[in-house]
Amino acid sequence: MVDFSLQVFRHGCPLLACPHSSSCRLFFPEDPVKIVRGHGQYMYDEWGAEYLDCINNVAHVGHCHPLVVQAAHEQNQVLNTNSRYLHDNIVDYAQRLSETLPEKLCVFYFLNSGSEANDLALRLARRYTGHQDVVVLDHAYHGHLSSLIDISPYKFRSLDGQKEWVHVAPLPDTYRGPYREDHPNPAVAYANEVKRVVSSAQEKGRKIAAFFAESLPSVGGQIVPPAGYFSQVAEHIHRAGGVFVADEIQVGFGRVGKHFWAFQLQGEDFVPDIVTMGKSIGNGHPVACVATTQPVARAFEATGVEYFNTFGGSPVSCAVGLAVLDVLEKEQLQAHAARVGSFLMELLWQQKAKHPIIGDIRLKENYILLSTDGPGRNVLKFKPPMCFTLDDARHVVAKLDAILTDMEEKVRSCETLRLQL
């Protein structure tokens, strides 16, 4: 058996498509799954086995959604070129996105990936403010480009370490962090930690360009910041001359149910200066976007250096993006997410009461695809396609119940054996 699933030989030498090593991680590395087909919230392996996908937040409206596939196919048959030509799709798409955002976020840059989006956001922030430094949250991950590894503690701590222009604030975790749910005002307390970090940087002569944060920190453990935290942080960052960048790449486009964008959970009075989008925006097609304000965009334009992205904003990419928005609206998936999400939370709270091993609520052998996150890799991550149903929720929780019951029985057996010895 070769490492990974593909070795092509040329002139007797192996060409590894992705060598099975620590730098190319597979799900279930001890017994990898070869997925050959997807439909809705399900994926199928080479033997036809069906897996319930609970972690694919890229196939946002469902794997291979027919309307999205059709939109890409039809536009591919007519034209796919770069954005140096006029085309209705890019204008229509920007207009549709603007209708989902606060009014001041009215300038859009289209790209191919979330990493490209966050890299551009960093450039925009630095040009607008004239400053260099960035404040980020502990355990954050914002992309795989060199510029983003530098502002991702999740990565840089295992590589070259923290740069002098990067400043790390505590994760606003009200479950495991220093300020918890019983604190009288955790939002202010965590925001004051950002203020402290900014003040410390300024004392060293540093100047803050931006505060980067996922609206719901993902790699950090699926954290829900306390309401009001972002508004308080924005005040401190703006006072220091910086801008607030909301990274919506994993959590935007209606996934949170109550709102279209996760940053809106922070209240109507909070509006970021820059919003980045990716992953779910194209349902698997490589699309990304940066939305910002006129002042930030004008400062960027003033460099005299054009912004151009060969594939960003192409007619096909924009057709796909429009189709995703159409499906979200026609199938009322935001409301669906709210309904199913609330039901799933209710079931999981019941499991918490039953299984002390569960702390807070936020399986390959059971044909359920799940993953873990968090600094301790002890947080189960649920980010299924938006078509995930009530029955799917019941099925997952029933399997989880069985697994936890089995684990607890084994723990009790080990404890009994230890006492006997």
Tab-separated table of C-alpha atoms in Angstrom:
chain	number	residue	atom	x	y	z
A	1	MET	CA	0.000	0.000	0.000
A	2	VAL	CA	1.439	3.380	-0.984
A	3	ASP	CA	1.486	6.397	1.295
A	4	PHE	CA	-1.812	8.266	0.844
A	5	SER	CA	-3.772	7.234	-2.222
A	6	LEU	CA	-1.862	8.352	-5.286
A	7	GLN	CA	1.662	7.733	-6.590
A	8	VAL	CA	2.355	8.458	-10.218
A	9	PHE	CA	5.657	7.340	-11.722
A	10	ARG	CA	7.559	9.309	-14.334
A	11	HIS	CA	10.861	8.023	-15.704
A	12	GLY	CA	10.965	5.564	-12.826
A	13	CYS	CA	10.609	8.267	-10.128
A	14	PRO	CA	7.526	8.529	-7.896
A	15	LEU	CA	5.553	11.765	-8.049
A	16	LEU	CA	3.704	12.072	-4.778
A	17	ALA	CA	0.400	13.919	-5.080
A	18	CYS	CA	0.386	14.354	-1.320
A	19	PRO	CA	2.817	12.227	0.705
A	20	HIS	CA	1.364	10.769	3.857
A	21	SER	CA	3.348	12.780	6.395
A	22	SER	CA	2.784	15.130	9.286
A	23	SER	CA	2.534	18.021	6.815
A	24	CYS	CA	-0.302	16.402	4.847
A	25	ARG	CA	-2.903	15.299	7.322
A	26	LEU	CA	-5.731	12.888	6.575
A	27	PHE	CA	-8.875	12.259	8.536
A	28	PHE	CA	-8.719	8.809	10.183
A	29	PRO	CA	-5.037	8.259	9.220
A	30	GLU	CA	-5.010	4.758	10.687
A	31	ASP	CA	-7.664	3.723	8.153
A	32	PRO	CA	-8.240	6.534	5.613
A	33	VAL	CA	-11.545	6.855	3.827
A	34	LYS	CA	-11.587	7.238	0.049
A	35	ILE	CA	-14.568	9.451	-0.714
A	36	VAL	CA	-15.834	9.299	-4.296
A	37	ARG	CA	-19.236	11.016	-4.191
A	38	GLY	CA	-21.256	13.496	-2.193
A	39	HIS	CA	-24.919	14.480	-2.075
A	40	GLY	CA	-26.599	16.820	0.375
A	41	GLN	CA	-25.266	16.077	3.842
A	42	TYR	CA	-23.907	12.667	2.866
A	43	MET	CA	-20.603	11.407	1.468
A	44	TYR	CA	-19.944	7.977	-0.070
A	45	ASP	CA	-16.792	5.916	-0.136
A	46	GLU	CA	-15.496	3.692	-2.928
A	47	TRP	CA	-17.540	0.767	-1.596
A	48	GLY	CA	-20.779	2.726	-1.518
A	49	ALA	CA	-20.894	3.166	2.264
A	50	GLU	CA	-22.811	6.290	3.288
A	51	TYR	CA	-21.350	8.734	5.813
A	52	LEU	CA	-23.243	11.552	7.520
A	53	ASP	CA	-21.050	14.625	7.101
A	54	CYS	CA	-21.034	16.735	10.270
A	55	ILE	CA	-17.874	18.755	9.589
A	56	ASN	CA	-17.978	20.014	6.008
A	57	ASN	CA	-18.700	23.718	6.282
A	58	VAL	CA	-17.443	24.159	2.702
A	59	ALA	CA	-20.359	22.311	1.078
A	60	HIS	CA	-22.547	24.918	2.719
A	61	VAL	CA	-25.882	24.218	0.994
A	62	GLY	CA	-25.114	20.520	0.507
A	63	HIS	CA	-22.682	18.492	-1.520
A	64	CYS	CA	-23.198	18.844	-5.271
A	65	HIS	CA	-26.336	20.947	-4.919
A	66	PRO	CA	-27.984	20.738	-8.374
A	67	LEU	CA	-28.680	24.482	-8.662
A	68	VAL	CA	-25.075	25.370	-7.841
A	69	VAL	CA	-23.721	22.734	-10.228
A	70	GLN	CA	-26.086	23.944	-12.942
A	71	ALA	CA	-25.057	27.584	-12.490
A	72	ALA	CA	-21.363	26.721	-12.869
A	73	HIS	CA	-22.003	24.487	-15.862
A	74	GLU	CA	-24.175	26.984	-17.734
A	75	GLN	CA	-21.759	29.878	-17.247
A	76	ASN	CA	-18.786	27.686	-18.192
A	77	GLN	CA	-20.503	26.987	-21.507
A	78	VAL	CA	-20.703	30.701	-22.292
A	79	LEU	CA	-17.688	32.510	-20.821
A	80	ASN	CA	-15.106	32.286	-18.076
A	81	THR	CA	-12.480	34.999	-18.064
A	82	ASN	CA	-10.884	37.493	-15.700
A	83	SER	CA	-12.404	40.633	-14.245
A	84	ARG	CA	-10.692	43.113	-16.569
A	85	TYR	CA	-13.835	43.074	-18.704
A	86	LEU	CA	-17.284	44.319	-17.801
A	87	HIS	CA	-19.673	41.545	-16.831
A	88	ASP	CA	-23.059	41.529	-15.113
A	89	ASN	CA	-22.260	38.636	-12.776
A	90	ILE	CA	-19.659	40.451	-10.686
A	91	VAL	CA	-21.871	43.518	-10.314
A	92	ASP	CA	-24.942	41.466	-9.466
A	93	TYR	CA	-23.003	39.413	-6.955
A	94	ALA	CA	-21.529	42.426	-5.176
A	95	GLN	CA	-25.012	43.936	-4.997
A	96	ARG	CA	-26.504	40.767	-3.509
A	97	LEU	CA	-23.745	40.520	-0.898
A	98	SER	CA	-24.144	44.185	0.026
A	99	GLU	CA	-27.802	43.539	0.861
A	100	THR	CA	-26.718	41.136	3.616
A	101	LEU	CA	-24.221	43.526	5.249
A	102	PRO	CA	-24.306	46.822	7.127
A	103	GLU	CA	-24.485	49.755	4.722
A	104	LYS	CA	-20.957	51.046	5.252
A	105	LEU	CA	-19.448	47.736	4.069
A	106	CYS	CA	-19.986	48.549	0.407
A	107	VAL	CA	-16.712	47.811	-1.410
A	108	PHE	CA	-15.963	44.244	-2.479
A	109	TYR	CA	-12.788	42.496	-3.613
A	110	PHE	CA	-13.140	38.982	-5.014
A	111	LEU	CA	-10.510	36.298	-4.591
A	112	ASN	CA	-10.076	32.517	-4.603
A	113	SER	CA	-9.587	31.468	-0.986
A	114	GLY	CA	-10.020	32.546	2.599
A	115	SER	CA	-6.252	32.816	2.960
A	116	GLU	CA	-6.118	35.258	0.054
A	117	ALA	CA	-8.955	37.215	1.629
A	118	ASN	CA	-7.228	37.564	4.995
A	119	ASP	CA	-3.931	38.457	3.332
A	120	LEU	CA	-5.678	41.250	1.418
A	121	ALA	CA	-7.414	42.394	4.615
A	122	LEU	CA	-3.999	42.736	6.242
A	123	ARG	CA	-2.743	44.803	3.303
A	124	LEU	CA	-5.837	47.016	3.414
A	125	ALA	CA	-5.474	47.605	7.142
A	126	ARG	CA	-1.811	48.504	6.914
A	127	ARG	CA	-2.310	50.850	4.019
A	128	TYR	CA	-5.292	52.605	5.594
A	129	THR	CA	-3.713	53.069	9.031
A	130	GLY	CA	-0.086	53.470	8.059
A	131	HIS	CA	0.719	51.074	10.885
A	132	GLN	CA	2.259	47.605	10.898
A	133	ASP	CA	1.253	45.657	13.995
A	134	VAL	CA	-1.611	43.202	14.487
A	135	VAL	CA	-3.474	42.021	17.581
A	136	VAL	CA	-4.870	38.486	17.390
A	137	LEU	CA	-6.537	36.045	19.745
A	138	ASP	CA	-4.670	33.149	21.284
A	139	HIS	CA	-4.965	29.850	19.364
A	140	ALA	CA	-6.216	31.729	16.265
A	141	TYR	CA	-5.786	30.460	12.717
A	142	HIS	CA	-6.314	32.809	9.772
A	143	GLY	CA	-4.763	30.987	6.805
A	144	HIS	CA	-1.766	29.221	5.320
A	145	LEU	CA	0.074	32.098	3.589
A	146	SER	CA	3.295	33.276	5.240
A	147	SER	CA	1.679	36.577	6.216
A	148	LEU	CA	-1.149	34.695	7.938
A	149	ILE	CA	0.974	32.057	9.630
A	150	ASP	CA	2.607	35.056	11.306
A	151	ILE	CA	-0.738	36.129	12.826
A	152	SER	CA	-1.905	32.604	13.682
A	153	PRO	CA	-0.684	31.448	17.125
A	154	TYR	CA	-2.090	28.011	16.310
A	155	LYS	CA	0.633	27.737	13.661
A	156	PHE	CA	3.500	30.076	14.503
A	157	ARG	CA	4.127	28.562	17.929
A	158	SER	CA	5.200	25.362	16.160
A	159	LEU	CA	7.274	27.212	13.541
A	160	ASP	CA	9.299	30.429	13.777
A	161	GLY	CA	7.601	31.815	16.849
A	162	GLN	CA	5.902	35.139	17.458
A	163	LYS	CA	7.030	38.150	15.442
A	164	GLU	CA	7.633	41.446	17.244
A	165	TRP	CA	4.749	43.059	15.331
A	166	VAL	CA	2.222	40.453	16.478
A	167	HIS	CA	0.454	40.791	19.830
A	168	VAL	CA	-1.681	38.017	21.330
A	169	ALA	CA	-4.748	38.607	23.494
A	170	PRO	CA	-6.534	35.917	25.541
A	171	LEU	CA	-9.287	33.945	23.866
A	172	PRO	CA	-12.671	35.240	25.146
A	173	ASP	CA	-13.652	31.806	26.460
A	174	THR	CA	-16.322	32.025	29.155
A	175	TYR	CA	-16.157	28.273	29.800
A	176	ARG	CA	-12.444	27.606	30.364
A	177	GLY	CA	-10.905	31.091	30.290
A	178	PRO	CA	-10.033	33.425	33.183
A	179	TYR	CA	-13.385	35.266	32.956
A	180	ARG	CA	-16.243	32.810	32.967
A	181	GLU	CA	-20.021	32.904	32.802
A	182	ASP	CA	-20.264	33.746	36.493
A	183	HIS	CA	-18.183	36.903	35.957
A	184	PRO	CA	-20.298	40.087	36.242
A	185	ASN	CA	-19.145	41.344	32.817
A	186	PRO	CA	-16.894	38.956	30.874
A	187	ALA	CA	-17.177	41.033	27.676
A	188	VAL	CA	-15.611	44.079	29.316
A	189	ALA	CA	-13.062	41.964	31.183
A	190	TYR	CA	-11.813	40.239	28.027
A	191	ALA	CA	-11.887	43.504	26.074
A	192	ASN	CA	-9.726	45.083	28.778
A	193	GLU	CA	-7.208	42.319	28.133
A	194	VAL	CA	-7.021	43.552	24.530
A	195	LYS	CA	-6.614	47.107	25.841
A	196	ARG	CA	-3.753	45.906	28.036
A	197	VAL	CA	-2.068	44.190	25.080
A	198	VAL	CA	-2.416	47.331	22.960
A	199	SER	CA	-1.013	49.558	25.722
A	200	SER	CA	1.929	47.214	26.205
A	201	ALA	CA	2.690	47.344	22.482
A	202	GLN	CA	2.445	51.139	22.408
A	203	GLU	CA	4.838	51.445	25.329
A	204	LYS	CA	7.386	49.707	23.094
A	205	GLY	CA	6.762	52.185	20.290
A	206	ARG	CA	4.594	49.835	18.253
A	207	LYS	CA	1.558	51.031	16.266
A	208	ILE	CA	-1.539	48.891	15.771
A	209	ALA	CA	-2.888	48.376	12.245
A	210	ALA	CA	-5.597	45.814	12.977
A	211	PHE	CA	-7.315	43.436	15.326
A	212	PHE	CA	-8.086	40.119	13.592
A	213	ALA	CA	-10.669	37.726	15.000
A	214	GLU	CA	-12.902	34.981	13.750
A	215	SER	CA	-16.425	36.000	14.681
A	216	LEU	CA	-16.690	32.602	16.386
A	217	PRO	CA	-13.138	31.333	17.001
A	218	SER	CA	-12.967	27.880	15.455
A	219	VAL	CA	-9.579	26.264	15.982
A	220	GLY	CA	-9.579	27.830	19.439
A	221	GLY	CA	-12.430	25.494	20.394
A	222	GLN	CA	-15.654	26.762	18.770
A	223	ILE	CA	-15.807	29.729	21.135
A	224	VAL	CA	-18.799	32.060	21.386
A	225	PRO	CA	-17.458	35.452	22.573
A	226	PRO	CA	-19.651	37.191	25.141
A	227	ALA	CA	-22.077	39.703	23.617
A	228	GLY	CA	-20.637	43.193	23.544
A	229	TYR	CA	-17.019	41.999	23.458
A	230	PHE	CA	-16.383	43.048	19.846
A	231	SER	CA	-17.811	46.534	20.382
A	232	GLN	CA	-15.569	47.076	23.384
A	233	VAL	CA	-12.530	45.745	21.535
A	234	ALA	CA	-13.288	47.924	18.506
A	235	GLU	CA	-13.219	51.013	20.736
A	236	HIS	CA	-9.755	50.157	22.022
A	237	ILE	CA	-8.450	49.278	18.549
A	238	HIS	CA	-9.881	52.403	16.903
A	239	ARG	CA	-8.438	54.562	19.677
A	240	ALA	CA	-5.045	53.040	18.859
A	241	GLY	CA	-5.511	53.911	15.172
A	242	GLY	CA	-6.278	50.389	14.002
A	243	VAL	CA	-9.185	48.661	12.250
A	244	PHE	CA	-11.308	45.656	13.203
A	245	VAL	CA	-11.220	42.655	10.835
A	246	ALA	CA	-13.996	40.078	11.260
A	247	ASP	CA	-13.017	36.716	9.788
A	248	GLU	CA	-16.283	35.055	8.684
A	249	ILE	CA	-14.628	32.389	6.555
A	250	GLN	CA	-15.850	29.442	8.636
A	251	VAL	CA	-19.022	30.813	10.194
A	252	GLY	CA	-20.756	33.215	7.801
A	253	PHE	CA	-23.676	32.893	5.384
A	254	GLY	CA	-26.474	32.070	7.826
A	255	ARG	CA	-24.791	29.261	9.715
A	256	VAL	CA	-25.483	30.839	13.124
A	257	GLY	CA	-29.234	30.870	12.389
A	258	LYS	CA	-30.208	34.069	14.179
A	259	HIS	CA	-28.184	36.201	11.764
A	260	PHE	CA	-26.598	35.954	8.342
A	261	TRP	CA	-23.171	36.919	9.721
A	262	ALA	CA	-21.755	35.669	12.997
A	263	PHE	CA	-20.417	39.107	13.949
A	264	GLN	CA	-24.053	40.240	14.157
A	265	LEU	CA	-24.405	38.111	17.286
A	266	GLN	CA	-22.452	40.894	18.980
A	267	GLY	CA	-25.286	43.384	18.574
A	268	GLU	CA	-26.605	45.871	16.030
A	269	ASP	CA	-24.224	48.598	17.167
A	270	PHE	CA	-21.144	46.625	16.098
A	271	VAL	CA	-19.895	46.887	12.499
A	272	PRO	CA	-16.405	45.677	11.523
A	273	ASP	CA	-14.179	47.762	9.265
A	274	ILE	CA	-13.330	44.733	7.130
A	275	VAL	CA	-15.097	41.372	6.704
A	276	THR	CA	-13.470	38.364	5.055
A	277	MET	CA	-15.374	35.469	3.490
A	278	GLY	CA	-14.432	32.066	2.060
A	279	LYS	CA	-15.195	28.340	2.287
A	280	SER	CA	-19.017	28.277	2.312
A	281	ILE	CA	-19.293	31.251	-0.061
A	282	GLY	CA	-18.824	28.975	-3.094
A	283	ASN	CA	-20.091	25.599	-1.819
A	284	GLY	CA	-16.793	24.026	-2.800
A	285	HIS	CA	-15.938	26.291	-5.729
A	286	PRO	CA	-12.843	28.437	-4.999
A	287	VAL	CA	-14.435	31.792	-4.197
A	288	ALA	CA	-13.600	34.343	-1.517
A	289	CYS	CA	-14.374	37.969	-0.795
A	290	VAL	CA	-13.273	40.966	1.242
A	291	ALA	CA	-15.884	43.597	2.104
A	292	THR	CA	-14.791	46.951	3.465
A	293	THR	CA	-15.626	50.632	3.679
A	294	GLN	CA	-15.087	53.423	1.173
A	295	PRO	CA	-12.359	55.134	3.260
A	296	VAL	CA	-10.342	51.925	3.568
A	297	ALA	CA	-10.721	51.183	-0.150
A	298	ARG	CA	-9.744	54.716	-1.172
A	299	ALA	CA	-6.558	54.538	0.890
A	300	PHE	CA	-5.683	51.289	-0.866
A	301	GLU	CA	-6.387	52.810	-4.278
A	302	ALA	CA	-4.166	55.784	-3.457
A	303	THR	CA	-1.067	53.597	-3.745
A	304	GLY	CA	-1.479	53.724	-7.508
A	305	VAL	CA	-0.826	49.979	-7.593
A	306	GLU	CA	-3.812	48.117	-9.006
A	307	TYR	CA	-5.373	45.132	-7.293
A	308	PHE	CA	-5.889	42.277	-9.737
A	309	ASN	CA	-6.709	38.629	-9.198
A	310	THR	CA	-6.652	36.386	-12.272
A	311	PHE	CA	-9.515	34.128	-11.216
A	312	GLY	CA	-11.165	36.197	-8.486
A	313	GLY	CA	-14.542	37.550	-9.592
A	314	SER	CA	-14.677	35.487	-12.772
A	315	PRO	CA	-18.111	35.028	-14.409
A	316	VAL	CA	-18.238	31.393	-13.266
A	317	SER	CA	-17.187	32.137	-9.695
A	318	CYS	CA	-19.770	34.892	-9.404
A	319	ALA	CA	-22.464	32.665	-10.948
A	320	VAL	CA	-21.692	30.059	-8.313
A	321	GLY	CA	-21.771	32.663	-5.543
A	322	LEU	CA	-25.130	33.953	-6.745
A	323	ALA	CA	-26.484	30.404	-6.878
A	324	VAL	CA	-25.434	29.762	-3.275
A	325	LEU	CA	-27.289	32.896	-2.164
A	326	ASP	CA	-30.325	31.799	-4.188
A	327	VAL	CA	-30.380	28.384	-2.511
A	328	LEU	CA	-29.959	29.887	0.948
A	329	GLU	CA	-32.971	32.099	0.280
A	330	LYS	CA	-35.235	29.653	-1.587
A	331	GLU	CA	-34.690	26.793	0.837
A	332	GLN	CA	-34.751	29.120	3.867
A	333	LEU	CA	-31.582	27.523	5.179
A	334	GLN	CA	-30.806	30.220	7.718
A	335	ALA	CA	-34.116	29.603	9.478
A	336	HIS	CA	-33.533	25.870	9.047
A	337	ALA	CA	-30.135	26.214	10.751
A	338	ALA	CA	-31.751	28.018	13.675
A	339	ARG	CA	-34.408	25.325	14.068
A	340	VAL	CA	-32.124	22.300	13.710
A	341	GLY	CA	-29.333	23.918	15.702
A	342	SER	CA	-31.644	24.639	18.647
A	343	PHE	CA	-32.960	21.081	18.527
A	344	LEU	CA	-29.439	19.655	18.439
A	345	MET	CA	-28.386	21.834	21.371
A	346	GLU	CA	-31.379	20.618	23.369
A	347	LEU	CA	-30.452	16.998	22.720
A	348	LEU	CA	-26.832	17.638	23.651
A	349	TRP	CA	-27.778	19.371	26.889
A	350	GLN	CA	-29.727	16.235	27.759
A	351	GLN	CA	-26.568	14.233	27.090
A	352	LYS	CA	-24.589	16.549	29.361
A	353	ALA	CA	-26.954	15.741	32.207
A	354	LYS	CA	-26.558	12.041	31.485
A	355	HIS	CA	-22.806	11.952	30.879
A	356	PRO	CA	-20.552	13.874	33.336
A	357	ILE	CA	-17.696	13.433	30.845
A	358	ILE	CA	-19.306	16.207	28.766
A	359	GLY	CA	-18.336	19.712	29.864
A	360	ASP	CA	-19.947	22.415	27.766
A	361	ILE	CA	-22.124	22.056	24.652
A	362	ARG	CA	-20.999	23.894	21.738
A	363	LEU	CA	-17.197	8.276	14.831
A	364	LYS	CA	-15.993	7.005	11.661
A	365	GLU	CA	-16.956	3.457	12.795
A	366	ASN	CA	-20.519	4.722	13.077
A	367	TYR	CA	-20.406	6.280	9.590
A	368	ILE	CA	-20.499	9.780	11.026
A	369	LEU	CA	-17.762	12.220	10.043
A	370	LEU	CA	-16.765	14.423	12.984
A	371	SER	CA	-13.611	16.239	13.955
A	372	THR	CA	-12.059	17.774	17.055
A	373	ASP	CA	-10.814	21.288	17.751
A	374	GLY	CA	-9.529	23.409	20.584
A	375	PRO	CA	-6.117	23.751	22.249
A	376	GLY	CA	-6.574	20.337	23.842
A	377	ARG	CA	-8.232	18.759	20.789
A	378	ASN	CA	-11.113	17.915	23.155
A	379	VAL	CA	-13.948	19.816	21.476
A	380	LEU	CA	-16.190	17.978	19.023
A	381	LYS	CA	-16.769	20.210	16.004
A	382	PHE	CA	-20.228	20.260	14.407
A	383	LYS	CA	-20.272	22.222	11.149
A	384	PRO	CA	-22.422	20.154	8.777
A	385	PRO	CA	-23.920	21.285	5.486
A	386	MET	CA	-26.913	23.548	6.104
A	387	CYS	CA	-29.334	20.866	4.879
A	388	PHE	CA	-28.566	18.786	8.007
A	389	THR	CA	-31.980	17.675	9.341
A	390	LEU	CA	-33.745	17.025	12.636
A	391	ASP	CA	-33.480	13.278	11.963
A	392	ASP	CA	-29.737	13.694	11.345
A	393	ALA	CA	-29.450	15.447	14.710
A	394	ARG	CA	-31.293	12.606	16.473
A	395	HIS	CA	-29.083	10.033	14.751
A	396	VAL	CA	-25.816	11.755	15.691
A	397	VAL	CA	-26.790	12.255	19.320
A	398	ALA	CA	-27.976	8.656	19.651
A	399	LYS	CA	-24.602	7.438	18.381
A	400	LEU	CA	-22.783	9.885	20.649
A	401	ASP	CA	-24.827	8.632	23.600
A	402	ALA	CA	-23.871	5.052	22.833
A	403	ILE	CA	-20.188	5.913	22.477
A	404	LEU	CA	-20.083	7.894	25.729
A	405	THR	CA	-21.965	5.169	27.597
A	406	ASP	CA	-19.430	2.602	26.399
A	407	MET	CA	-16.520	4.872	27.376
A	408	GLU	CA	-17.926	5.424	30.853
A	409	GLU	CA	-18.482	1.710	31.384
A	410	LYS	CA	-14.856	1.030	30.446
A	411	VAL	CA	-13.663	3.758	32.832
A	412	ARG	CA	-15.736	2.251	35.642
A	413	SER	CA	-14.355	-1.218	34.888
A	414	CYS	CA	-10.785	0.100	35.004
A	415	GLU	CA	-11.479	1.892	38.271
A	416	THR	CA	-12.983	-1.267	39.794
A	417	LEU	CA	-9.935	-3.285	38.667
A	418	ARG	CA	-7.570	-0.685	40.130
A	419	LEU	CA	-9.316	-0.828	43.516
A	420	GLN	CA	-9.173	-4.643	43.525
A	421	LEU	CA	-5.424	-4.520	42.931
